[in-house]
Short mmCIF file of N, CA and C in Angstrom, two decimals:
data_model
loop_
_atom_site.label_atom_id
_atom_site.label_comp_id
_atom_site.label_asym_id
_atom_site.label_seq_id
_atom_site.Cartn_x
_atom_site.Cartn_y
_atom_site.Cartn_z
N MET W 17 -1.36 65.50 21.72
CA MET W 17 -1.07 65.13 22.82
C MET W 17 -1.95 66.32 23.27
N SER W 18 -2.74 66.57 22.93
CA SER W 18 -4.31 67.16 23.48
C SER W 18 -5.31 66.11 24.00
N LYS W 19 -5.22 65.30 23.09
CA LYS W 19 -6.53 64.26 23.26
C LYS W 19 -5.49 62.84 24.56
N LYS W 20 -4.59 62.93 24.33
CA LYS W 20 -3.80 62.30 25.54
C LYS W 20 -4.15 62.59 27.42
N ASN W 21 -3.63 64.26 27.34
CA ASN W 21 -4.27 64.79 28.36
C ASN W 21 -5.43 64.85 29.32
N ASN W 22 -6.78 64.85 28.30
CA ASN W 22 -7.67 64.47 27.97
C ASN W 22 -8.22 62.92 28.76
N LYS W 23 -7.99 61.84 28.27
CA LYS W 23 -7.58 60.86 28.90
C LYS W 23 -7.11 60.92 30.30
N LYS W 24 -6.07 61.59 30.50
CA LYS W 24 -5.97 61.65 31.90
C LYS W 24 -6.92 62.31 32.52
N ARG W 25 -7.49 63.19 32.10
CA ARG W 25 -8.23 64.15 33.19
C ARG W 25 -9.13 63.66 33.70
N ASN W 26 -9.88 62.61 32.86
CA ASN W 26 -11.09 61.62 33.14
C ASN W 26 -11.16 60.95 34.69
N LYS W 27 -10.77 61.74 35.47
CA LYS W 27 -10.58 60.79 36.86
C LYS W 27 -11.88 60.12 37.09
N ILE W 28 -11.95 59.20 37.79
CA ILE W 28 -12.85 57.86 37.87
C ILE W 28 -13.37 58.09 39.68
N TYR W 29 -14.02 58.66 40.05
CA TYR W 29 -14.50 58.39 41.10
C TYR W 29 -14.97 57.05 41.83
N TRP W 30 -13.68 56.70 42.40
CA TRP W 30 -14.79 55.30 42.40
C TRP W 30 -15.47 54.93 43.98
N PHE W 31 -15.48 56.02 44.94
CA PHE W 31 -16.24 55.87 45.82
C PHE W 31 -18.01 55.78 45.40
N GLU W 32 -17.45 57.15 45.22
CA GLU W 32 -19.73 58.21 44.21
C GLU W 32 -19.84 56.78 43.09
N GLY W 33 -18.96 56.29 41.79
CA GLY W 33 -19.50 55.55 41.11
C GLY W 33 -20.06 56.26 39.94
N VAL W 34 -19.05 57.67 39.69
CA VAL W 34 -18.41 58.49 38.12
C VAL W 34 -17.38 58.69 38.01
N THR W 35 -17.20 59.09 36.62
CA THR W 35 -16.66 59.37 35.92
C THR W 35 -16.11 61.66 36.23
N GLU W 36 -15.21 62.12 36.05
CA GLU W 36 -15.25 63.95 36.31
C GLU W 36 -16.15 63.56 34.82
N LYS W 37 -15.61 63.03 33.54
CA LYS W 37 -16.45 63.13 32.20
C LYS W 37 -17.96 63.31 32.45
N GLY W 38 -18.32 62.16 33.19
CA GLY W 38 -19.26 62.00 32.69
C GLY W 38 -20.45 62.76 33.76
N VAL W 39 -19.75 62.86 34.99
CA VAL W 39 -20.19 63.99 35.32
C VAL W 39 -20.44 65.75 34.80
N LYS W 40 -19.58 66.18 34.66
CA LYS W 40 -19.58 67.48 33.88
C LYS W 40 -20.05 67.21 32.62
N ASP W 41 -20.22 66.41 31.52
CA ASP W 41 -21.61 65.92 30.63
C ASP W 41 -22.78 66.02 31.66
N LEU W 42 -22.98 66.09 32.15
CA LEU W 42 -24.30 65.98 32.74
C LEU W 42 -24.24 67.70 33.30
N LEU W 43 -23.35 67.94 33.71
CA LEU W 43 -23.40 69.14 34.34
C LEU W 43 -24.09 70.73 33.56
N ASN W 44 -23.09 70.48 32.63
CA ASN W 44 -22.82 71.20 31.37
C ASN W 44 -23.63 71.57 30.01
N ASN W 45 -23.86 70.22 28.85
CA ASN W 45 -24.38 69.45 28.46
C ASN W 45 -25.99 69.99 29.04
N GLU W 46 -26.25 70.46 27.86
CA GLU W 46 -27.97 70.57 27.71
C GLU W 46 -28.32 69.40 26.27
N ASN W 47 -28.28 68.33 26.41
CA ASN W 47 -28.59 67.40 25.38
C ASN W 47 -29.94 67.04 25.03
N SER W 48 -30.37 67.08 24.23
CA SER W 48 -31.59 67.18 23.96
C SER W 48 -32.32 65.83 24.03
N LYS W 49 -31.59 65.05 23.95
CA LYS W 49 -32.34 63.75 24.43
C LYS W 49 -32.47 63.62 25.69
N PHE W 50 -32.07 64.27 26.59
CA PHE W 50 -32.92 64.11 27.88
C PHE W 50 -33.67 65.76 28.07
N LYS W 51 -33.90 66.33 27.71
CA LYS W 51 -34.39 67.64 28.15
C LYS W 51 -35.75 67.51 28.96
N TRP W 52 -36.19 66.55 27.98
CA TRP W 52 -37.59 65.67 28.71
C TRP W 52 -37.99 65.53 30.11
N LEU W 53 -36.17 65.12 30.75
CA LEU W 53 -36.43 64.70 31.74
C LEU W 53 -36.00 65.45 32.74
N ARG W 54 -35.85 66.61 32.71
CA ARG W 54 -35.66 67.98 32.90
C ARG W 54 -36.28 68.97 34.51
N PRO W 55 -37.82 68.63 32.96
CA PRO W 55 -38.80 69.08 34.12
C PRO W 55 -38.88 68.80 35.39
N GLN W 56 -39.91 69.27 36.29
CA GLN W 56 -40.16 68.68 38.04
C GLN W 56 -41.11 67.66 37.67
N ARG W 57 -42.21 67.98 37.14
CA ARG W 57 -42.90 67.06 37.16
C ARG W 57 -42.88 65.90 36.09
N ASN W 58 -41.96 66.03 35.60
CA ASN W 58 -40.90 64.19 34.82
C ASN W 58 -40.16 64.27 35.90
N ARG W 59 -39.35 64.48 36.40
CA ARG W 59 -38.70 64.04 37.79
C ARG W 59 -39.65 62.73 38.66
N ARG W 60 -40.99 64.17 38.98
CA ARG W 60 -41.67 63.11 40.14
C ARG W 60 -41.89 62.32 39.18
N VAL W 61 -42.18 62.16 38.96
CA VAL W 61 -43.11 60.86 37.62
C VAL W 61 -42.16 59.41 38.05
N LEU W 62 -40.54 59.82 37.91
CA LEU W 62 -39.75 59.02 38.28
C LEU W 62 -39.51 58.25 38.93
N VAL W 63 -39.52 59.89 40.12
CA VAL W 63 -39.25 58.77 41.58
C VAL W 63 -41.14 58.40 41.92
N ILE W 64 -42.16 58.67 41.70
CA ILE W 64 -43.02 57.44 41.88
C ILE W 64 -43.47 56.28 40.58
N LEU W 65 -42.90 56.43 39.71
CA LEU W 65 -41.73 55.07 39.21
C LEU W 65 -40.83 53.96 39.62
N MET W 66 -39.95 54.87 40.52
CA MET W 66 -39.07 53.88 41.45
C MET W 66 -39.32 53.62 42.73
N ALA W 67 -40.75 54.07 42.65
CA ALA W 67 -40.62 54.40 44.50
C ALA W 67 -41.85 53.10 44.27
N LEU W 68 -42.62 53.37 43.44
CA LEU W 68 -43.42 51.47 42.55
C LEU W 68 -42.16 50.12 42.36
N GLY W 69 -41.73 50.81 41.65
CA GLY W 69 -40.61 49.77 41.88
C GLY W 69 -39.80 48.91 43.24
N LEU W 70 -39.85 49.60 44.02
CA LEU W 70 -38.37 49.30 44.83
C LEU W 70 -39.51 48.76 45.69
N VAL W 71 -41.19 49.03 46.03
CA VAL W 71 -42.39 47.23 46.62
C VAL W 71 -42.09 46.81 45.71
N LEU W 72 -42.73 46.98 44.54
CA LEU W 72 -42.77 45.42 43.44
C LEU W 72 -41.50 44.68 43.51
N THR W 73 -40.11 44.86 43.55
CA THR W 73 -38.76 44.15 44.48
C THR W 73 -39.36 43.97 45.59
N SER W 74 -39.34 44.34 46.53
CA SER W 74 -39.64 44.10 48.21
C SER W 74 -40.78 43.11 47.40
N LEU W 75 -42.15 42.71 46.94
CA LEU W 75 -43.47 41.88 46.86
C LEU W 75 -42.67 40.33 46.62
N GLY W 76 -41.71 40.32 46.08
CA GLY W 76 -40.75 38.93 45.15
C GLY W 76 -40.05 38.63 46.70
N SER W 77 -40.70 38.69 47.86
CA SER W 77 -39.85 38.41 48.85
C SER W 77 -41.69 36.84 49.64
N TYR W 78 -42.28 37.92 48.69
CA TYR W 78 -44.06 37.25 49.07
C TYR W 78 -43.98 36.17 48.15
N TRP W 79 -43.57 36.17 47.30
CA TRP W 79 -44.42 35.40 45.68
C TRP W 79 -44.07 33.82 46.02
N PRO W 80 -44.61 33.44 47.10
CA PRO W 80 -44.85 31.84 47.55
C PRO W 80 -46.25 32.01 47.97
N THR W 81 -46.13 32.74 49.48
CA THR W 81 -48.05 33.51 49.32
C THR W 81 -48.82 33.96 48.68
N LEU W 82 -48.23 34.75 47.86
CA LEU W 82 -48.76 35.42 46.95
C LEU W 82 -48.95 34.11 45.96
N LYS W 83 -48.26 33.14 45.29
CA LYS W 83 -49.25 32.46 44.65
C LYS W 83 -50.21 31.01 45.06
N THR W 84 -49.62 30.93 46.77
CA THR W 84 -51.22 30.40 46.49
C THR W 84 -51.95 31.29 46.62
N ASN W 85 -52.54 32.56 47.24
CA ASN W 85 -53.26 33.48 47.52
C ASN W 85 -53.90 33.16 46.35
N LEU W 86 -53.45 33.17 44.78
CA LEU W 86 -53.74 33.40 43.71
C LEU W 86 -54.37 31.93 42.90
N ASN W 87 -54.05 30.93 43.63
CA ASN W 87 -54.35 30.27 42.94
C ASN W 87 -53.57 29.28 41.72
N LEU W 88 -52.33 30.22 41.94
CA LEU W 88 -52.22 29.55 40.42
C LEU W 88 -51.20 28.04 39.95
N THR W 89 -51.37 27.53 38.81
CA THR W 89 -51.08 26.40 38.78
C THR W 89 -49.15 26.41 38.74
N PRO W 90 -48.48 25.42 39.07
CA PRO W 90 -46.60 25.68 39.16
C PRO W 90 -46.98 26.11 37.70
N GLU W 91 -47.08 25.53 36.82
CA GLU W 91 -46.24 26.46 35.50
C GLU W 91 -46.88 27.56 35.24
N VAL W 92 -47.99 28.11 35.17
CA VAL W 92 -48.13 29.64 35.50
C VAL W 92 -47.41 30.48 36.61
N GLY W 93 -47.71 29.62 37.47
CA GLY W 93 -47.08 30.75 38.37
C GLY W 93 -45.43 30.72 38.44
N VAL W 94 -44.87 29.66 38.21
CA VAL W 94 -43.22 30.13 36.75
C VAL W 94 -42.72 30.87 36.02
N LEU W 95 -44.83 31.07 34.92
CA LEU W 95 -44.19 32.21 34.43
C LEU W 95 -44.58 33.20 34.09
N VAL W 96 -45.15 33.65 35.10
CA VAL W 96 -45.81 34.76 35.95
C VAL W 96 -44.42 35.19 36.71
N TYR W 97 -44.10 34.76 37.21
CA TYR W 97 -43.03 35.13 38.29
C TYR W 97 -41.36 35.43 37.33
N SER W 98 -41.26 34.83 36.11
CA SER W 98 -39.93 34.91 35.42
C SER W 98 -40.85 36.22 34.77
N VAL W 99 -41.66 36.55 33.97
CA VAL W 99 -41.87 37.39 33.85
C VAL W 99 -41.96 38.95 34.24
N THR W 100 -42.56 39.00 35.45
CA THR W 100 -42.59 39.92 36.46
C THR W 100 -41.37 40.16 37.15
N ALA W 101 -40.63 39.33 37.57
CA ALA W 101 -39.49 39.80 38.24
C ALA W 101 -37.87 40.50 36.81
N ILE W 102 -37.85 39.79 35.28
CA ILE W 102 -37.23 40.37 35.30
C ILE W 102 -37.84 41.54 33.68
N PHE W 103 -38.64 42.09 34.28
CA PHE W 103 -39.21 43.25 33.88
C PHE W 103 -39.35 44.49 34.92
N VAL W 104 -39.49 43.96 35.88
CA VAL W 104 -39.38 44.65 37.55
C VAL W 104 -38.15 45.21 37.22
N ILE W 105 -37.09 44.13 37.73
CA ILE W 105 -35.68 44.53 37.44
C ILE W 105 -35.14 45.61 36.70
N PHE W 106 -35.51 45.52 34.70
CA PHE W 106 -35.13 46.08 34.49
C PHE W 106 -35.48 47.42 34.21
N ALA W 107 -36.38 47.49 34.96
CA ALA W 107 -37.46 48.65 35.28
C ALA W 107 -36.55 49.34 35.93
N VAL W 108 -36.58 49.29 37.06
CA VAL W 108 -36.08 49.66 38.67
C VAL W 108 -34.99 50.50 37.52
N VAL W 109 -34.14 49.28 37.16
CA VAL W 109 -33.07 49.98 37.00
C VAL W 109 -32.73 50.87 35.79
N GLY W 110 -33.45 50.73 34.99
CA GLY W 110 -34.22 51.95 33.94
C GLY W 110 -34.16 53.15 34.30
N VAL W 111 -35.23 53.40 35.36
CA VAL W 111 -35.57 54.38 36.17
C VAL W 111 -34.98 55.01 37.05
N TYR W 112 -33.81 54.03 37.35
CA TYR W 112 -32.86 54.75 38.18
C TYR W 112 -31.58 55.75 37.17
N SER W 113 -31.29 54.95 36.60
CA SER W 113 -30.48 55.33 35.47
C SER W 113 -31.17 56.68 34.98
N PHE W 114 -32.26 56.71 33.99
CA PHE W 114 -33.11 58.18 33.95
C PHE W 114 -33.25 59.23 35.08
N LEU W 115 -33.56 58.77 36.23
CA LEU W 115 -33.54 59.69 37.55
C LEU W 115 -31.95 60.17 37.69
N ARG W 116 -30.87 59.73 37.17
CA ARG W 116 -29.81 60.29 37.17
C ARG W 116 -29.46 61.03 36.10
N ILE W 117 -29.59 61.06 35.65
CA ILE W 117 -29.82 62.02 33.97
C ILE W 117 -30.63 63.43 35.22
N ALA W 118 -32.16 62.84 35.20
CA ALA W 118 -32.17 64.76 35.24
C ALA W 118 -31.92 64.64 36.07
N VAL W 119 -30.90 64.46 37.32
CA VAL W 119 -30.38 64.89 38.70
C VAL W 119 -29.00 65.97 38.69
N ARG W 120 -28.79 65.76 36.92
CA ARG W 120 -27.69 65.51 36.64
C ARG W 120 -26.65 65.24 37.54
N SER W 121 -26.31 64.04 38.25
CA SER W 121 -26.02 63.56 38.81
C SER W 121 -25.31 63.62 39.95
N ILE W 122 -25.45 65.28 40.48
CA ILE W 122 -26.04 65.65 41.57
C ILE W 122 -25.38 65.08 42.66
N ALA W 123 -25.91 64.43 42.52
CA ALA W 123 -26.50 63.49 44.06
C ALA W 123 -25.10 62.59 44.26
N ASP W 124 -24.80 62.02 42.83
CA ASP W 124 -23.44 61.23 43.01
C ASP W 124 -22.23 61.61 43.07
N ALA W 125 -22.41 63.21 42.76
CA ALA W 125 -20.96 64.12 42.47
C ALA W 125 -19.89 64.58 43.71
N PRO W 126 -18.94 64.09 42.84
CA PRO W 126 -18.06 65.08 44.69
C PRO W 126 -17.63 66.29 44.81
N ASP W 127 -17.88 66.38 45.96
CA ASP W 127 -17.24 68.23 46.18
C ASP W 127 -16.50 68.33 45.12
N GLU W 128 -14.79 68.85 44.34
CA GLU W 128 -14.89 68.87 43.61
C GLU W 128 -15.38 69.35 42.69
N LEU W 129 -16.61 68.81 42.39
CA LEU W 129 -16.39 69.27 40.49
C LEU W 129 -18.27 69.64 40.63
N LEU W 130 -18.69 70.36 42.67
CA LEU W 130 -19.86 70.57 42.23
C LEU W 130 -19.80 72.30 42.69
N ASP W 131 -20.86 73.13 42.57
CA ASP W 131 -20.17 74.63 43.32
C ASP W 131 -21.12 74.50 44.40
N GLU W 132 -21.03 75.36 45.01
CA GLU W 132 -21.51 75.74 46.66
C GLU W 132 -22.51 75.52 46.85
N ARG W 133 -23.34 76.10 46.20
CA ARG W 133 -24.96 76.07 45.89
C ARG W 133 -25.59 74.23 45.39
N GLN W 134 -24.95 73.72 44.55
CA GLN W 134 -25.03 72.57 44.44
C GLN W 134 -24.90 71.27 45.78
N ILE W 135 -23.72 71.87 46.00
CA ILE W 135 -23.00 70.83 47.67
C ILE W 135 -23.93 70.76 48.40
N ALA W 136 -24.31 72.46 48.95
CA ALA W 136 -25.56 72.41 49.50
C ALA W 136 -26.76 71.70 49.39
N VAL W 137 -27.43 71.64 48.34
CA VAL W 137 -28.56 70.76 47.68
C VAL W 137 -28.53 69.85 47.96
N ARG W 138 -27.19 69.32 47.69
CA ARG W 138 -27.12 68.08 47.43
C ARG W 138 -27.16 67.22 49.10
N ASN W 139 -26.28 67.99 49.88
CA ASN W 139 -25.66 67.59 51.36
C ASN W 139 -27.75 67.61 51.38
N THR W 140 -28.17 68.77 51.57
CA THR W 140 -29.64 69.42 51.98
C THR W 140 -30.02 67.61 51.76
N SER W 141 -30.02 66.66 50.25
CA SER W 141 -31.22 65.71 50.28
C SER W 141 -30.78 64.32 50.59
N PHE W 142 -29.15 64.31 50.93
CA PHE W 142 -28.44 63.37 51.72
C PHE W 142 -28.98 63.46 53.34
N ARG W 143 -28.99 64.60 53.55
CA ARG W 143 -30.24 64.36 55.32
C ARG W 143 -31.00 63.83 55.18
N TYR W 144 -32.25 64.51 53.93
CA TYR W 144 -33.93 63.71 54.12
C TYR W 144 -33.65 62.96 53.62
N ALA W 145 -33.06 62.02 52.47
CA ALA W 145 -32.86 60.69 52.01
C ALA W 145 -32.48 59.91 52.84
N TYR W 146 -31.07 60.31 54.83
CA TYR W 146 -31.07 59.60 55.72
C TYR W 146 -32.21 59.53 56.25
N PHE W 147 -33.59 60.27 56.26
CA PHE W 147 -34.71 60.21 57.50
C PHE W 147 -35.45 59.42 56.82
N ILE W 148 -35.92 59.57 55.46
CA ILE W 148 -36.59 58.25 54.79
C ILE W 148 -35.93 57.14 55.11
N LEU W 149 -35.33 56.79 54.57
CA LEU W 149 -34.50 55.12 54.44
C LEU W 149 -34.48 54.71 56.49
N SER W 150 -34.46 55.64 57.19
CA SER W 150 -34.57 54.91 58.53
C SER W 150 -36.19 54.46 58.54
N TYR W 151 -36.90 55.30 58.07
CA TYR W 151 -38.53 55.07 58.59
C TYR W 151 -38.69 54.07 57.84
N ILE W 152 -37.55 53.82 56.87
CA ILE W 152 -38.13 52.57 56.29
C ILE W 152 -37.99 51.55 56.61
N LEU W 153 -36.31 51.37 57.25
CA LEU W 153 -36.10 50.67 58.08
C LEU W 153 -36.77 50.35 59.42
N LEU W 154 -37.52 51.14 59.77
CA LEU W 154 -38.33 51.05 60.27
C LEU W 154 -39.56 50.59 60.06
N GLY W 155 -40.01 51.12 58.84
CA GLY W 155 -41.27 49.78 58.14
C GLY W 155 -40.29 48.43 58.62
N LEU W 156 -39.86 48.53 57.58
CA LEU W 156 -39.10 46.69 57.47
C LEU W 156 -39.55 46.12 59.49
N MET W 157 -38.61 46.63 59.97
CA MET W 157 -38.14 45.71 61.46
C MET W 157 -39.95 45.44 62.18
N VAL W 158 -40.61 46.63 61.81
CA VAL W 158 -41.79 46.52 62.08
C VAL W 158 -43.11 45.12 60.92
N LEU W 159 -42.45 44.88 60.29
CA LEU W 159 -42.08 43.66 59.04
C LEU W 159 -42.61 42.79 59.66
N VAL W 160 -40.86 42.24 59.20
CA VAL W 160 -40.55 41.08 60.69
C VAL W 160 -40.75 41.03 61.52
N LEU W 161 -41.14 41.59 62.50
CA LEU W 161 -41.61 41.28 63.30
C LEU W 161 -43.76 40.87 63.86
N PHE W 162 -44.58 41.67 62.93
CA PHE W 162 -45.92 41.24 62.56
C PHE W 162 -45.87 41.03 61.29
N GLY W 163 -45.64 40.53 59.92
CA GLY W 163 -45.71 40.57 59.35
C GLY W 163 -44.95 38.89 58.85
N PRO W 164 -45.77 38.55 57.94
CA PRO W 164 -45.76 37.56 57.46
C PRO W 164 -44.08 36.22 57.38
N ARG W 165 -43.25 35.27 57.77
CA ARG W 165 -42.46 35.28 58.16
C ARG W 165 -41.25 34.68 56.90
N LEU W 166 -40.19 35.67 56.87
CA LEU W 166 -39.40 35.82 56.35
C LEU W 166 -38.18 35.27 56.59
N GLN W 167 -37.14 34.73 56.00
CA GLN W 167 -36.15 34.04 55.98
C GLN W 167 -35.21 34.08 54.05
N MET W 168 -33.97 34.37 54.91
CA MET W 168 -32.64 34.53 54.13
C MET W 168 -32.53 33.16 52.91
N PHE W 169 -32.41 33.38 51.65
CA PHE W 169 -32.74 32.17 50.75
C PHE W 169 -33.25 31.23 50.67
N GLU W 170 -34.40 31.12 51.30
CA GLU W 170 -35.81 30.24 51.32
C GLU W 170 -35.64 29.45 50.08
N PRO W 171 -35.62 27.91 49.96
CA PRO W 171 -36.74 27.56 48.59
C PRO W 171 -37.60 27.59 48.47
N GLU W 172 -37.71 27.44 49.37
CA GLU W 172 -39.57 26.94 49.26
C GLU W 172 -40.47 27.43 50.52
N GLY W 173 -40.44 29.23 51.23
CA GLY W 173 -40.56 29.52 51.55
C GLY W 173 -40.69 31.05 51.37
N ASN W 174 -40.86 32.05 52.13
CA ASN W 174 -40.93 33.79 51.69
C ASN W 174 -39.51 33.71 51.80
N ASP W 175 -39.06 34.29 50.49
CA ASP W 175 -36.62 34.76 50.57
C ASP W 175 -37.03 35.73 51.23
N GLY W 176 -37.06 36.37 51.81
CA GLY W 176 -36.09 37.12 52.15
C GLY W 176 -35.28 39.07 51.87
N SER W 177 -34.50 38.08 50.37
CA SER W 177 -33.84 38.71 49.67
C SER W 177 -34.12 40.01 48.97
N TYR W 178 -35.71 39.55 48.19
CA TYR W 178 -35.71 40.61 47.52
C TYR W 178 -35.90 41.71 48.89
N VAL W 179 -36.15 41.55 49.29
CA VAL W 179 -36.89 42.75 50.65
C VAL W 179 -35.11 43.49 50.82
N VAL W 180 -34.17 42.75 50.90
CA VAL W 180 -32.91 42.82 50.70
C VAL W 180 -32.19 43.85 49.82
N ILE W 181 -32.97 43.31 48.76
CA ILE W 181 -32.36 43.94 47.62
C ILE W 181 -32.65 45.26 47.46
N ALA W 182 -34.41 45.84 47.18
CA ALA W 182 -34.96 46.44 47.46
C ALA W 182 -34.89 47.57 48.41
N ALA W 183 -33.90 46.94 49.49
CA ALA W 183 -33.33 48.10 50.82
C ALA W 183 -32.37 48.46 49.67
N ILE W 184 -31.69 47.59 49.50
CA ILE W 184 -29.94 48.40 48.36
C ILE W 184 -30.09 49.41 47.66
N PHE W 185 -31.00 49.17 46.81
CA PHE W 185 -31.45 49.78 45.79
C PHE W 185 -32.37 50.94 46.05
N ALA W 186 -32.69 51.86 47.45
CA ALA W 186 -33.53 52.33 47.79
C ALA W 186 -32.02 53.49 48.26
N THR W 187 -31.23 52.94 49.31
CA THR W 187 -30.31 53.10 49.03
C THR W 187 -29.59 54.20 48.59
N ALA W 188 -28.68 53.55 47.00
CA ALA W 188 -28.77 53.95 46.71
C ALA W 188 -29.36 54.89 45.48
N ALA W 189 -30.64 55.21 44.85
CA ALA W 189 -31.91 56.05 44.80
C ALA W 189 -32.28 56.90 45.20
N LEU W 190 -32.74 56.77 46.37
CA LEU W 190 -33.12 58.08 47.61
C LEU W 190 -33.12 59.23 47.96
N PRO W 191 -31.36 59.20 47.67
CA PRO W 191 -31.00 61.12 47.73
C PRO W 191 -31.20 61.85 45.92
N SER W 192 -31.01 60.67 45.09
CA SER W 192 -31.26 61.09 43.81
C SER W 192 -33.00 61.76 43.70
N MET W 193 -33.80 60.29 44.50
CA MET W 193 -34.77 60.74 44.82
C MET W 193 -35.76 61.75 44.98
N VAL W 194 -35.15 62.44 46.20
CA VAL W 194 -35.63 63.86 47.19
C VAL W 194 -34.65 64.72 46.22
N LEU W 195 -34.02 64.44 45.57
CA LEU W 195 -33.26 66.11 44.84
C LEU W 195 -34.29 66.30 43.95
N ALA W 196 -34.60 65.45 42.86
CA ALA W 196 -35.41 65.06 41.80
C ALA W 196 -37.16 65.52 42.74
N TRP W 197 -37.62 65.56 43.35
CA TRP W 197 -38.96 66.01 43.79
C TRP W 197 -38.79 67.04 44.27
N ARG W 198 -37.58 67.74 44.78
CA ARG W 198 -37.41 68.23 46.29
C ARG W 198 -37.89 70.07 44.83
N GLU W 199 -36.13 69.94 43.98
CA GLU W 199 -35.79 71.04 43.19
C GLU W 199 -36.53 71.95 42.11
N LYS W 200 -36.54 72.60 42.16
CA LYS W 200 -37.92 73.19 40.51
C LYS W 200 -36.62 73.10 39.54
N ASP W 201 -35.58 73.61 39.91
CA ASP W 201 -34.70 73.67 38.37
C ASP W 201 -33.17 72.64 38.63
N ILE W 202 -32.66 71.95 38.05
CA ILE W 202 -31.80 71.10 37.46
C ILE W 202 -31.29 71.68 36.60
#
């Protein structure tokens, strides 16, 4: 009967994309496998890697221009593009997963699973993430106005969908990135 009640208690928070059990495990348990992620220096390395991954993801939109400037043959171009795209996407998803573990999923947890201090830290991180995202969007607007021409789902020219994918990744990751960078102890 106790196991049955525990299964029912694992509430899913659809909006935040977390479960009660998952958040409580990250908040309360000191898993030695992930202890290396907790120091601020290592979290900052993850933030830098995530930012680099976001930039590389967005550069996929300029692949036709890059391929022309690098004088790659079509066969080599496809090989370089495929390997790079797969590596970058998996790296971004992997780093984001480690980042969520490093900040104990505080940025994604609902209020009812956090104490007052954690809520204040999370809300401040969201505020800074919002400011950073507004500057990123300003930069994207300047890029659209003055940079090489981008179009969505363009088979031949510069395809803007990679910039959109990077912006979606940034929107999801920025609160955790800010939290990882700012907090000394998590």
